[in-house]
Amino acid sequence: MGKLTNQIIKYTVLIIFALIALTPIVIMWMAALKSSSEIFKDPFALPTVLHWENLVKAWTVGRFRQYLGNTLLITIPTVAAVVSLSCLAGYAFGKLKFTGSKAVFFIFLLGLMVPFQSIMIPLYYGLRDLKLLGSLWAMILPATALGLPFGIFLMQAFFHGLPAELADAARVDGCDEFNVFLKIMLPLAGPAVSTLIVFQFMWTWNAFLMPLLFLNRETLRPIALGLMFFSGRYTTNYGLMAAGVTLTTLPLIMIYIIFQRQFMRGLTAGALKG
Amino acid sequence: MAIDTIHKKHRNTSLIKWIRQNKAGYLFILPALIVYAIFFIYPFFGSIYLSLTDWNGVNPQKIFVGIDNYVQMINDSLMWKSLYHNIIWVIIGTLAPIIIGLILAVLLWSKNTKGRNLFRTIYFMPVVLSPVVVGIIWGWVYNPIYGMLNRALDIIGLGNLSRGWLGDPDLALFMVLIAAIWSYFGFCLVIFLAGLQSVEMELFDAAKIDGANSWQQFINVTVPQLSHVLTMIIAYTMIGGFNIFDIVFIMTEGGPANSTELIATYTYKQSFQLNSVGYGAALSMAMTFLSLVASVIFLKLREKGEA
């Protein structure tokens, strides 16, 4: 008897929190297919007629096509740069011995402890003086620098844990250091690299303050920032606003569901090594 | 003369040897170091310098004023108000998601739970959303006219409680906190689930033999074994709590009547809206200091835990 009540309580709690997590997202997705008056009448009701035109209108008139394009043009180079630079540096810190390596590594780690705000003001004026504020580089370059501390930390830990014998054998065969890295060590780093890709992708995709400061020109806005201005402009057109939210959330939720294992593994590795 | 040349030659060969030993390492870190130096280290020192000047962002001249900005900060009641909000944010925004995450993790982890992966997937979903989306979604929930919260209160007969949730200075900070907790408890849950994988089951059997009930097992066996993961996540959440910006800026911009003003939103306003660049830089240094203190406490705790 006691066991049964325990089970009931357990599943009740689990289901309540699942509903709390899901309801706001699902209601937003439903609202994207409703007219404003329908939303106003009952936000919880299923749509009666599917108003696909909300999504179409957000995509074209709401500039979401452009926002999405900008986001990809920012995210892909940033992730590529962070991953390749972090692999190189992480390998050096994890496997090579050189004077001052500990001190330089520590300087990179300090980047994990200070907030973006500590650099945003001079960066803004520096990028302005370099005439970069009118291009996507104004975000790609600082975002790469900000991603490096975590990337290097992750890759250093990974390479450090690999056995040295493999590399030594290749060195005896006359392989130079770069080829040892490229042909022997890097191919083993798949799991750590995929974790880094997932995290860096999510951070760059979701970034808000950095594009708010550096990419404020309308044609440069990435999706998160674009959504904010969009929702400010269409405050009374609820269906259209919900369509904007849906276009922003769906790609990320889909990527999350496909790459769930990488998400969880990345978090887990970070937590247990910590 | 002869001795001199020998010395020189010796020095040269040792330099060559040094270069040979260190060349590879430095070549590998060089690309990362260049980007990091230009776009992180240099502006960091730039902030320290700006915090010692009076500048409006436009004038060609920056006037050096020493520690004046820091003195102004100590006398700025709005700064203290923001800091107070940050402390509330750090306490509630750390405790609530960690407690929820821990309870759900233990429930999911307990024997024979069905649908474990499905629940985990659902709980983590809000975590992947951008703060802008979280802010807009919860802005809808709280909306006085068509918001879900007022409608839900109507349905259960508590319609007299309905209001403009974000417009009430006494409630706004807590309302934003709820949205932040919603988007974060799944993160804590996943970390705890990972930590529970390495818990030693023998200890539970021993506790059961000693007659401990589920609650006693939880407090005396589960929590101590998770202490390492707990310190990690508390520190991480606290550091984040001092820097929180996005969700608050989107939902309330610090208002109404500064009731949700935080150090980060205040720094942004001073630097980019009021153009007190020097003072904004000083505020950003205060934020940095708070994050560093939280980080150092965390590192000390971890050392203690490992010793």
PDB file of N, CA and C in Angstrom, chain B residues 6 19 40 44 51 60 69 72 98 112 120 128 158 161 172 182-183 188 204 212 221 224 228 243 249 265 277 289:
ATOM      1  N   ILE B   6      83.816  32.514 -26.743  1.00  0.00           N
ATOM      2  CA  ILE B   6      83.352  31.189 -26.294  1.00  0.00           C
ATOM      3  C   ILE B   6      82.014  31.321 -25.559  1.00  0.00           C
ATOM      4  N   ILE B  19      65.061  27.348 -28.205  1.00  0.00           N
ATOM      5  CA  ILE B  19      64.067  27.543 -29.263  1.00  0.00           C
ATOM      6  C   ILE B  19      63.570  26.191 -29.767  1.00  0.00           C
ATOM      7  N   PHE B  40      40.504  40.045 -26.032  1.00  0.00           N
ATOM      8  CA  PHE B  40      40.147  39.798 -24.636  1.00  0.00           C
ATOM      9  C   PHE B  40      41.094  40.535 -23.674  1.00  0.00           C
ATOM     10  N   PHE B  44      40.427  44.118 -21.800  1.00  0.00           N
ATOM     11  CA  PHE B  44      40.306  44.005 -20.345  1.00  0.00           C
ATOM     12  C   PHE B  44      41.111  45.120 -19.660  1.00  0.00           C
ATOM     13  N   SER B  51      38.027  52.980 -16.530  1.00  0.00           N
ATOM     14  CA  SER B  51      37.372  53.155 -15.235  1.00  0.00           C
ATOM     15  C   SER B  51      38.048  54.256 -14.409  1.00  0.00           C
ATOM     16  N   PRO B  60      37.307  63.612 -28.036  1.00  0.00           N
ATOM     17  CA  PRO B  60      38.605  62.996 -28.310  1.00  0.00           C
ATOM     18  C   PRO B  60      39.428  62.827 -27.026  1.00  0.00           C
ATOM     19  N   ASN B  69      35.636  57.583 -10.008  1.00  0.00           N
ATOM     20  CA  ASN B  69      34.471  56.772 -10.391  1.00  0.00           C
ATOM     21  C   ASN B  69      34.129  55.756  -9.306  1.00  0.00           C
ATOM     22  N   GLN B  72      32.459  57.565  -6.510  1.00  0.00           N
ATOM     23  CA  GLN B  72      31.076  57.839  -6.912  1.00  0.00           C
ATOM     24  C   GLN B  72      30.211  56.587  -6.730  1.00  0.00           C
ATOM     25  N   ILE B  98      18.397  24.364  -7.896  1.00  0.00           N
ATOM     26  CA  ILE B  98      19.196  23.241  -7.401  1.00  0.00           C
ATOM     27  C   ILE B  98      18.318  22.277  -6.606  1.00  0.00           C
ATOM     28  N   ASN B 112      13.356   1.461 -10.984  1.00  0.00           N
ATOM     29  CA  ASN B 112      12.204   1.165 -11.848  1.00  0.00           C
ATOM     30  C   ASN B 112      11.420   2.395 -12.303  1.00  0.00           C
ATOM     31  N   ARG B 120      13.806  13.377 -18.840  1.00  0.00           N
ATOM     32  CA  ARG B 120      15.033  14.162 -18.884  1.00  0.00           C
ATOM     33  C   ARG B 120      15.038  15.072 -20.117  1.00  0.00           C
ATOM     34  N   VAL B 128      17.781  24.879 -23.576  1.00  0.00           N
ATOM     35  CA  VAL B 128      18.411  25.190 -24.857  1.00  0.00           C
ATOM     36  C   VAL B 128      17.834  26.453 -25.497  1.00  0.00           C
ATOM     37  N   LEU B 158      -9.570  32.130  -8.830  1.00  0.00           N
ATOM     38  CA  LEU B 158      -8.784  33.097  -8.065  1.00  0.00           C
ATOM     39  C   LEU B 158      -8.562  34.363  -8.895  1.00  0.00           C
ATOM     40  N   LEU B 161      -6.909  37.676  -7.963  1.00  0.00           N
ATOM     41  CA  LEU B 161      -5.462  37.831  -7.789  1.00  0.00           C
ATOM     42  C   LEU B 161      -4.786  38.347  -9.068  1.00  0.00           C
ATOM     43  N   ALA B 172       7.922  42.216  -9.499  1.00  0.00           N
ATOM     44  CA  ALA B 172       8.588  42.046 -10.796  1.00  0.00           C
ATOM     45  C   ALA B 172       9.857  41.187 -10.701  1.00  0.00           C
ATOM     46  N   TRP B 182      12.769  28.493 -14.354  1.00  0.00           N
ATOM     47  CA  TRP B 182      12.140  27.592 -15.336  1.00  0.00           C
ATOM     48  C   TRP B 182      13.158  27.182 -16.408  1.00  0.00           C
ATOM     49  N   SER B 183      13.975  28.132 -16.843  1.00  0.00           N
ATOM     50  CA  SER B 183      14.880  27.830 -17.945  1.00  0.00           C
ATOM     51  C   SER B 183      16.179  27.195 -17.458  1.00  0.00           C
ATOM     52  N   CYS B 188      20.440  21.767 -13.912  1.00  0.00           N
ATOM     53  CA  CYS B 188      20.848  21.193 -12.621  1.00  0.00           C
ATOM     54  C   CYS B 188      20.510  19.707 -12.577  1.00  0.00           C
ATOM     55  N   PHE B 204      23.610   2.490   0.460  1.00  0.00           N
ATOM     56  CA  PHE B 204      22.161   2.505   0.645  1.00  0.00           C
ATOM     57  C   PHE B 204      21.704   1.230   1.333  1.00  0.00           C
ATOM     58  N   ALA B 212      17.119   3.184   8.075  1.00  0.00           N
ATOM     59  CA  ALA B 212      16.896   4.565   7.643  1.00  0.00           C
ATOM     60  C   ALA B 212      15.740   4.626   6.646  1.00  0.00           C
ATOM     61  N   VAL B 221      22.970   9.860   2.872  1.00  0.00           N
ATOM     62  CA  VAL B 221      23.757   9.082   1.917  1.00  0.00           C
ATOM     63  C   VAL B 221      23.873   9.796   0.571  1.00  0.00           C
ATOM     64  N   PRO B 224      25.618  13.754   0.721  1.00  0.00           N
ATOM     65  CA  PRO B 224      27.066  13.794   0.919  1.00  0.00           C
ATOM     66  C   PRO B 224      27.853  13.263  -0.292  1.00  0.00           C
ATOM     67  N   HIS B 228      30.632  16.961  -4.256  1.00  0.00           N
ATOM     68  CA  HIS B 228      31.532  17.516  -5.268  1.00  0.00           C
ATOM     69  C   HIS B 228      30.732  18.210  -6.378  1.00  0.00           C
ATOM     70  N   ASN B 243      26.258  38.047 -12.966  1.00  0.00           N
ATOM     71  CA  ASN B 243      26.396  38.618 -14.315  1.00  0.00           C
ATOM     72  C   ASN B 243      25.096  38.649 -15.093  1.00  0.00           C
ATOM     73  N   PHE B 249      16.837  42.215 -18.959  1.00  0.00           N
ATOM     74  CA  PHE B 249      16.773  43.324 -19.906  1.00  0.00           C
ATOM     75  C   PHE B 249      15.585  43.138 -20.849  1.00  0.00           C
ATOM     76  N   THR B 265      22.492  45.336 -15.739  1.00  0.00           N
ATOM     77  CA  THR B 265      21.636  46.254 -16.507  1.00  0.00           C
ATOM     78  C   THR B 265      22.041  47.698 -16.211  1.00  0.00           C
ATOM     79  N   VAL B 277      30.818  56.657 -19.847  1.00  0.00           N
ATOM     80  CA  VAL B 277      31.637  55.498 -20.171  1.00  0.00           C
ATOM     81  C   VAL B 277      32.600  55.153 -19.034  1.00  0.00           C
ATOM     82  N   PHE B 289      35.071  41.928 -10.264  1.00  0.00           N
ATOM     83  CA  PHE B 289      35.574  41.622  -8.924  1.00  0.00           C
ATOM     84  C   PHE B 289      34.667  40.597  -8.226  1.00  0.00           C
TER      85      PHE B 289
END
